[in-house]
CSV table of C-alpha atoms in Angstrom, one decimal:
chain,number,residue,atom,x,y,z
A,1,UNK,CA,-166.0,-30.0,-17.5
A,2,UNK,CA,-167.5,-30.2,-13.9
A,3,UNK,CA,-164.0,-30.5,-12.6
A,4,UNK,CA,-162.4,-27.9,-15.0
A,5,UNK,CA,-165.0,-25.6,-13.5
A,6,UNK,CA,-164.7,-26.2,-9.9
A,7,UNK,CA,-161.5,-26.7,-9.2
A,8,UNK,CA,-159.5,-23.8,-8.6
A,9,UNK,CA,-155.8,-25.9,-8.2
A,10,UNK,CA,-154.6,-29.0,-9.8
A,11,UNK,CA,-154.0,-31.4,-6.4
A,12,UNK,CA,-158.1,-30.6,-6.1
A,13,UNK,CA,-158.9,-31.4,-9.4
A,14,UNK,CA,-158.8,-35.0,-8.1
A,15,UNK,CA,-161.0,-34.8,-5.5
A,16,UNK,CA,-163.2,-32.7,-6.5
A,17,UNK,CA,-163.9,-35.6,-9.2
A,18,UNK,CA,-163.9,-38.0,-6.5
A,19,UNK,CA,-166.8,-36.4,-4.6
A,20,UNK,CA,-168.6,-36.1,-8.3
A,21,UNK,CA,-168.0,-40.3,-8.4
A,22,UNK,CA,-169.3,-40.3,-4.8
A,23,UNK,CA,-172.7,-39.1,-5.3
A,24,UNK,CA,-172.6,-40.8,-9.0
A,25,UNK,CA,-172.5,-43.7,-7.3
A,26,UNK,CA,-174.9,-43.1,-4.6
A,27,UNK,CA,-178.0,-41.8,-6.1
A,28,UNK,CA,-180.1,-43.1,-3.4
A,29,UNK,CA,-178.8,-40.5,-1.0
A,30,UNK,CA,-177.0,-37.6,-3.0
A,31,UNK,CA,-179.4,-38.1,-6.3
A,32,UNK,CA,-178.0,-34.0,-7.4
A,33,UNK,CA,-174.3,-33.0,-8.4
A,34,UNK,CA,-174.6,-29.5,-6.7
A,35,UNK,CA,-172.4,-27.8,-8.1
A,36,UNK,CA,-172.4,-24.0,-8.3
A,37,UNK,CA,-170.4,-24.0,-11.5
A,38,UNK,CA,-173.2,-25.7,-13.2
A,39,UNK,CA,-175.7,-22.8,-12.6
A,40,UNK,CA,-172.9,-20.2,-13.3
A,41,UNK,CA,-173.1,-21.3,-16.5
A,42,UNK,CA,-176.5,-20.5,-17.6
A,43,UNK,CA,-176.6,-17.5,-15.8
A,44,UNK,CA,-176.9,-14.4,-17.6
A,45,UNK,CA,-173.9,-12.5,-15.5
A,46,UNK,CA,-171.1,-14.5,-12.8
A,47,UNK,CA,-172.1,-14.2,-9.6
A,48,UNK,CA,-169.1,-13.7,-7.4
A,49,UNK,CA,-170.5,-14.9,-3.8
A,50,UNK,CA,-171.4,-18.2,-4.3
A,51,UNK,CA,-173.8,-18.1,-1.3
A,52,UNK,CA,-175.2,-15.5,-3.6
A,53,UNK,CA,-176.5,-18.0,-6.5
A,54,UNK,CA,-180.0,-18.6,-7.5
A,55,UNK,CA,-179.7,-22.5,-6.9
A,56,UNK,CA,-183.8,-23.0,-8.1
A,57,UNK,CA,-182.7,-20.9,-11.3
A,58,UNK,CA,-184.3,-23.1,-13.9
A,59,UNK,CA,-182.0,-24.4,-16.4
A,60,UNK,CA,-181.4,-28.1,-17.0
A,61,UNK,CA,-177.8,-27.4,-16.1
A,62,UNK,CA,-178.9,-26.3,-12.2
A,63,UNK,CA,-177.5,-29.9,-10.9
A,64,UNK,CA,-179.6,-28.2,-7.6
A,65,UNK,CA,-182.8,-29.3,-9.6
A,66,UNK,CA,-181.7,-32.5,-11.9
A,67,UNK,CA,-180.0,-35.7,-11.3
A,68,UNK,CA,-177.0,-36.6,-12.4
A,69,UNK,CA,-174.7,-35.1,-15.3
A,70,UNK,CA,-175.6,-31.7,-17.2
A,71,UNK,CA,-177.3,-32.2,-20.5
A,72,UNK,CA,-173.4,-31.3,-22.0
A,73,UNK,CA,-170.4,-29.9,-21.3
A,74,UNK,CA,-169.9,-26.6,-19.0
A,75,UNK,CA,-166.6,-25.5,-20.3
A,76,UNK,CA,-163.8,-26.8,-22.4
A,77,UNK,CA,-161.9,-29.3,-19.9
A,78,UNK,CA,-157.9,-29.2,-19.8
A,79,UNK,CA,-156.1,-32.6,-19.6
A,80,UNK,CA,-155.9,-32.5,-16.0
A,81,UNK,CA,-159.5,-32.2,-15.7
A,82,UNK,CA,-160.1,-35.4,-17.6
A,83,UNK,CA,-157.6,-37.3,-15.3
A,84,UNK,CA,-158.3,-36.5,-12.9
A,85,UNK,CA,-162.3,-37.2,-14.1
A,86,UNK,CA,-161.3,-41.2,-14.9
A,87,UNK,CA,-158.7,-41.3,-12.1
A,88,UNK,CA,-160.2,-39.8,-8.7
A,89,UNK,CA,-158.5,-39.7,-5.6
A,90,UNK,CA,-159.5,-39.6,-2.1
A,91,UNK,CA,-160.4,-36.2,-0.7
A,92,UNK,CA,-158.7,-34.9,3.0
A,93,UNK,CA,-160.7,-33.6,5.8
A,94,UNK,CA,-159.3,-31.1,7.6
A,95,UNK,CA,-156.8,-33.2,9.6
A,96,UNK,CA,-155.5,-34.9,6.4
A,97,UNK,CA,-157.6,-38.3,6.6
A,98,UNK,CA,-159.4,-39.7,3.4
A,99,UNK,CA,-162.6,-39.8,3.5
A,100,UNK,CA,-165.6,-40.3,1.7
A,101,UNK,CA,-166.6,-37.2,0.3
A,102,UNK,CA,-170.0,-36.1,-0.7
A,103,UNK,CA,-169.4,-32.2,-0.1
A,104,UNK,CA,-166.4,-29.4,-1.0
A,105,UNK,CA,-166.6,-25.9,-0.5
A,106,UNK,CA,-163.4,-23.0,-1.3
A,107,UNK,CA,-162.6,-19.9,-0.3
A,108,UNK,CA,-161.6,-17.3,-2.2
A,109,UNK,CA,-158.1,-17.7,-1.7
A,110,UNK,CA,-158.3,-21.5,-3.5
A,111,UNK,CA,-158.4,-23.9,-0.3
A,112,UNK,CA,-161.1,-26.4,-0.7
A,113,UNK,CA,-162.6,-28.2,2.3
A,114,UNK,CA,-164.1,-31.5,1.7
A,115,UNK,CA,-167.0,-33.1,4.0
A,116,UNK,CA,-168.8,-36.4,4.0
A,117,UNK,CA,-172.1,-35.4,5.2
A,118,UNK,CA,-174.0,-32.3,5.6
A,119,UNK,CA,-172.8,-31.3,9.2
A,120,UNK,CA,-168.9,-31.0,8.0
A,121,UNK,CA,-169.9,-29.2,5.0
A,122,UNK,CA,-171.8,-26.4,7.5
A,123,UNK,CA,-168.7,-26.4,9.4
A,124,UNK,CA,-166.4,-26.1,6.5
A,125,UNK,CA,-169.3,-22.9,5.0
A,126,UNK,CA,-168.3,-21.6,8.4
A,127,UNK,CA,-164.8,-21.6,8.1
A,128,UNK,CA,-164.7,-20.3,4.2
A,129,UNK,CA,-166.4,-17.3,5.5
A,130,UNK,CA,-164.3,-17.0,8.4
A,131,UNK,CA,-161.4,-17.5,5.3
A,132,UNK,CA,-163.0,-15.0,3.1
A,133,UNK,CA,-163.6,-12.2,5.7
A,134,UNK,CA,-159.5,-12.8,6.6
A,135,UNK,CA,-158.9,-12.8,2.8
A,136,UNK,CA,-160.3,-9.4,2.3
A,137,UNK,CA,-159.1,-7.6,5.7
A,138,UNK,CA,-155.6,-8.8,4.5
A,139,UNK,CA,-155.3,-11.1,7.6
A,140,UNK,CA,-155.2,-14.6,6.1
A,141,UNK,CA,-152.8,-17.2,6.7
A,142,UNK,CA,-153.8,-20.0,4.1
């Protein structure tokens, strides 16, 4: 339901679940999902600017405060979602490499950016505002 939630186009369905098995796998150093859908959830209206969401809301679905997987499901999860879920793939930087990624952020336009630590993710914040500010003056390029 995590990757129903997040992703906003099939191809990042995939990724998105890889990132998900990323820090799954590497409690030690990414021990929270962090995922804004998650707190959506429990909140009593959608918040439309992500960089707008209470992330210490307290909810045992606020993967900014727990380990690991939500207590249950988030949404009702299409077949993509699920195979994507058992089958991840590689997320793309920027320049197209795979890499092992630990971050992803989109703008409002659909494009997800995916980072493997926190410096690339601040970069790729950057550029979905960047995005987002083009989006709404009518000036974006995709």
């Amino acid at each position: 339901s995590l990757v129903q939630a997040e992703g906003k186009k099939l191809e990042d369905f995939y990724a998105i679940s890889d990132v998900f098995h990323n820090r799954l796998n590497n409690p030690n150093t990414y021990p929270k999902l962090e995922s804004d859908a998650t707190i959506q959830y429990v909140l009593p209206e959608r918040v439309t600017d992500s960089s707008q969401i209470n992330i210490s809301y307290d909810s045992p679905y606020n993967t900014y405060l727990h380990n690991g997987l939500t207590p249950g499901a988030i949404c009702n999860p299409g077949l993509d979602a699920l195979f994507a879920s058992m089958f991840p793939t590689k997320a793309k930087n920027r320049n197209g490499y795979e890499i092992t990624a630990y971050f992803f952020v989109s703008n409002d336009a659909g494009k997800t950016y995916y980072a493997d630590g926190p410096n690339g993710h601040n970069n790729n914040k950057e550029q979905v505002k960047r995005d987002n500010e083009a989006i709404k003056n009518g000036t974006y390029t995709g």
